[in-house]
PDB file of C-alpha atoms in Angstrom:
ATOM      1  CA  UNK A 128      91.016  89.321  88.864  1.00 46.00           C
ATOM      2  CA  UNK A 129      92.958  90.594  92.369  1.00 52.00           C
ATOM      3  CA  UNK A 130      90.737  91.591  94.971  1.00 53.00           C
ATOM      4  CA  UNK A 131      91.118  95.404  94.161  1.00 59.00           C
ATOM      5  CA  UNK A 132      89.437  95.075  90.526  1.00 55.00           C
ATOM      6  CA  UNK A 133      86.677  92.726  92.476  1.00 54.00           C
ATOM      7  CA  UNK A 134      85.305  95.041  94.957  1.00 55.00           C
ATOM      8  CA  UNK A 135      86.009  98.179  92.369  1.00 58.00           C
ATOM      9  CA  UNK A 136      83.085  96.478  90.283  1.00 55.00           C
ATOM     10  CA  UNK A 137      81.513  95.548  92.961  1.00 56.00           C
ATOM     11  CA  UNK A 138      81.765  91.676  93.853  1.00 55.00           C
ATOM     12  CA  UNK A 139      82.022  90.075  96.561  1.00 55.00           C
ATOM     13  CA  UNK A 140      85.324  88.591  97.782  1.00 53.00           C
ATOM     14  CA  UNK A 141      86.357  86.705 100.937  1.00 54.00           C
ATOM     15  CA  UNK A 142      89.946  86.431 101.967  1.00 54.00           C
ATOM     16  CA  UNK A 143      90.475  82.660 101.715  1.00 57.00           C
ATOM     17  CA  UNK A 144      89.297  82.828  97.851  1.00 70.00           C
ATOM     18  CA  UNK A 145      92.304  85.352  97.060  1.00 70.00           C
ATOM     19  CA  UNK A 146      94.595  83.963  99.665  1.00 77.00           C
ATOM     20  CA  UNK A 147      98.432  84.759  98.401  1.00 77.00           C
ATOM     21  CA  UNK A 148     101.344  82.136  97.564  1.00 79.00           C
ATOM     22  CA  UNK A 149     104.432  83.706  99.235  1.00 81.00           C
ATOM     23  CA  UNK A 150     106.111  81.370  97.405  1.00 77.00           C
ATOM     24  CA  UNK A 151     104.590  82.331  93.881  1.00 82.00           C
ATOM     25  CA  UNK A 152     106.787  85.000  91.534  1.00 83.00           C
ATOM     26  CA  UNK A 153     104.279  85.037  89.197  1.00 86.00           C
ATOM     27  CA  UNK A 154     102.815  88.764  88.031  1.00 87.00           C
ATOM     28  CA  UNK A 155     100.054  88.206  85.315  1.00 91.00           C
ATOM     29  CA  UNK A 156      98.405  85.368  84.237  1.00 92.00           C
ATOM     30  CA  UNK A 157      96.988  85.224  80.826  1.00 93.00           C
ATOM     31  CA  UNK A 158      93.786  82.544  80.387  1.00 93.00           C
ATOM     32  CA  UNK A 159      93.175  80.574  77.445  1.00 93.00           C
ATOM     33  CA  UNK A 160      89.870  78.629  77.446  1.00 89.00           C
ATOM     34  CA  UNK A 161      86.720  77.478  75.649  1.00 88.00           C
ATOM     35  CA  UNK A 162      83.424  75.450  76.281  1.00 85.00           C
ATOM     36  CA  UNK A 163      84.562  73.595  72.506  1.00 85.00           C
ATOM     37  CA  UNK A 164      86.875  71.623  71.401  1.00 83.00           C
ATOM     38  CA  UNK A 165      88.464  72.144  68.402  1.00 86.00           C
ATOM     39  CA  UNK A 166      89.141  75.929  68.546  1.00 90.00           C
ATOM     40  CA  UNK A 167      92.373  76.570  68.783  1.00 91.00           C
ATOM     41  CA  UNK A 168      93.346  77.503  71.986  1.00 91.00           C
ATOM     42  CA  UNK A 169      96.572  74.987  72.361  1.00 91.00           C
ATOM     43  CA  UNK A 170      98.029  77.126  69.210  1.00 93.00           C
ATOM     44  CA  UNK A 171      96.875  80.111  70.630  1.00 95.00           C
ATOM     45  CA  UNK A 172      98.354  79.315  73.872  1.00 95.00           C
ATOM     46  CA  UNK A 173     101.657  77.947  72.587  1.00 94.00           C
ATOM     47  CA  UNK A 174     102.147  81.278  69.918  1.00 95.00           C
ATOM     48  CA  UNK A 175     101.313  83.985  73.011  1.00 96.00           C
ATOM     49  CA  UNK A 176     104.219  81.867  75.321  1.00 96.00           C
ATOM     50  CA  UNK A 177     106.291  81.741  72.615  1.00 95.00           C
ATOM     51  CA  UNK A 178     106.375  85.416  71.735  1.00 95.00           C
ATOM     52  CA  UNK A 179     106.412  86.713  74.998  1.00 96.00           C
ATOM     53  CA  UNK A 180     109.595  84.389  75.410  1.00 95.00           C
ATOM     54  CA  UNK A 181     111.086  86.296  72.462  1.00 94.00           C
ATOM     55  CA  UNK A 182     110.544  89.316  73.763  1.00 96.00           C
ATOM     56  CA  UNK A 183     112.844  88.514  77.158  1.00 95.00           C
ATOM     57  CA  UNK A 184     109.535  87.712  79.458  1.00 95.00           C
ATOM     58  CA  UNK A 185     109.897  84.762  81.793  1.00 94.00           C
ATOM     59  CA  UNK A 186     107.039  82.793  80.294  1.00 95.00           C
ATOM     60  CA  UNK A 187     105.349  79.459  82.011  1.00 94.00           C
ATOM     61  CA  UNK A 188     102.201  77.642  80.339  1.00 93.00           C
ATOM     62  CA  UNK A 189     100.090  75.263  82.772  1.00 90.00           C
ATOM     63  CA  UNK A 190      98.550  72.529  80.626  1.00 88.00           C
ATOM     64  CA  UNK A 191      95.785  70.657  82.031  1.00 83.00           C
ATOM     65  CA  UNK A 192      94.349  69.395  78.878  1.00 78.00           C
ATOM     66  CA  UNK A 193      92.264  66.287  78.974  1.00 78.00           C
ATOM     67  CA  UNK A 194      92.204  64.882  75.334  1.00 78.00           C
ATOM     68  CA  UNK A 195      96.112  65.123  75.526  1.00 76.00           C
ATOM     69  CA  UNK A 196      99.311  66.850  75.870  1.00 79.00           C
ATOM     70  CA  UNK A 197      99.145  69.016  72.588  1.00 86.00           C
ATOM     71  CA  UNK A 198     100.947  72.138  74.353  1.00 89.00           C
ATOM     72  CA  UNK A 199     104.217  69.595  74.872  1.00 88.00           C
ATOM     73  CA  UNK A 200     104.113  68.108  71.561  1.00 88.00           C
ATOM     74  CA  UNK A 201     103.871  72.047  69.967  1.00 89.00           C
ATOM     75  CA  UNK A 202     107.030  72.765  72.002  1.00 89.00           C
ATOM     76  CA  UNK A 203     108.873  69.568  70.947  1.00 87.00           C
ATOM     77  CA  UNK A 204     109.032  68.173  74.576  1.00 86.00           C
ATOM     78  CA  UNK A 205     108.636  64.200  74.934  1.00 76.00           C
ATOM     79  CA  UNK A 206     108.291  62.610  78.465  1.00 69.00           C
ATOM     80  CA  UNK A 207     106.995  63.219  81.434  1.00 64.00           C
ATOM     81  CA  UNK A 208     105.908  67.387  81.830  1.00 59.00           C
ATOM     82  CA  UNK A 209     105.597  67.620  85.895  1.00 71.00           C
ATOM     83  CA  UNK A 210     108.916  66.841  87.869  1.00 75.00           C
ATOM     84  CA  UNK A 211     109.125  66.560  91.572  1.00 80.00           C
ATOM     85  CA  UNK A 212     111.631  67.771  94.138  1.00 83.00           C
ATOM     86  CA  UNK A 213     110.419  66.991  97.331  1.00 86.00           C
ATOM     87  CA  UNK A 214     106.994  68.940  97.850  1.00 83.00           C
ATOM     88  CA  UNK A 215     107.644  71.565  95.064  1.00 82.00           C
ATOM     89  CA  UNK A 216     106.268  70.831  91.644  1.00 83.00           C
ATOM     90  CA  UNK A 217     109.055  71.583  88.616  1.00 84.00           C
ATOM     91  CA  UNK A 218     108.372  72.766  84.845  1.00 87.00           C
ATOM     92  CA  UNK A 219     110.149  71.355  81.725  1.00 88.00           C
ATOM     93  CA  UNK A 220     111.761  73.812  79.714  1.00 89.00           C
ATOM     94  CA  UNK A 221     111.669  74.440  76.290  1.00 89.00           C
ATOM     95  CA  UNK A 222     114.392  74.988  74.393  1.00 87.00           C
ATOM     96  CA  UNK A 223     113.213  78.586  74.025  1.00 86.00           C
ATOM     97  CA  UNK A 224     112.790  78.878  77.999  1.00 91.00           C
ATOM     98  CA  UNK A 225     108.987  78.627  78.161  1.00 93.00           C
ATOM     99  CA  UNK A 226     108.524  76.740  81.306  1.00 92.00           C
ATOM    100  CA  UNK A 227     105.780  73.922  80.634  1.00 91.00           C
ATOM    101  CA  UNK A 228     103.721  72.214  83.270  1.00 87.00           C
ATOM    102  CA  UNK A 229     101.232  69.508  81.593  1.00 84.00           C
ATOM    103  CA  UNK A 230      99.122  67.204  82.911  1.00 77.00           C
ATOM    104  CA  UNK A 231      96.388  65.002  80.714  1.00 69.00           C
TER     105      UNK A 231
END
């Protein structure tokens, strides 16, 4: 939630908790969590990437599972999932152009 929809309900925000990435392109970002195990939300995850990808959106999932790399396997991606180029951080692609960042 951007600052804007925080203090329109209400909260409380200060400006080092929203603070902006200059270097960040990124426009929406779409959560997919649970308290359980179990549920789902790898698939889910994998199925709303892939479909936005299909429908021409530049698409990125961050992975941080820590009972394994299911989002890489679903995409058919073997290997390592985080490259580095000096201090930047680089996704894998998938051979459907869903950029895939995935750390276990």
């Amino acid at each position: 939630m951007g600052c804007e929809h925080a203090r329109a309900a209400g909260g409380q925000t200060s400006p080092s908790q929203f603070e902006e990435n200059t270097l960040s392109e990124v426009k929406r970002v779409i959560a997919v969590l649970s308290g359980k195990g179990g549920v789902g939300k790898s698939f889910v995850t994998g199925a709303i990437a892939t479909e936005l990808a299909r429908h021409g959106h530049k698409v990125g999932v961050l992975d941080a599972d820590i009972t394994g790399p299911s989002i890489p396997k679903m995409f058919g991606m073997s290997g390592r999932h985080v490259h580095a180029l000096g201090n930047l951080m680089l996704p894998e692609i998938s051979e459907h152009g869903v950029k895939v960042m995935s750390s276990n």
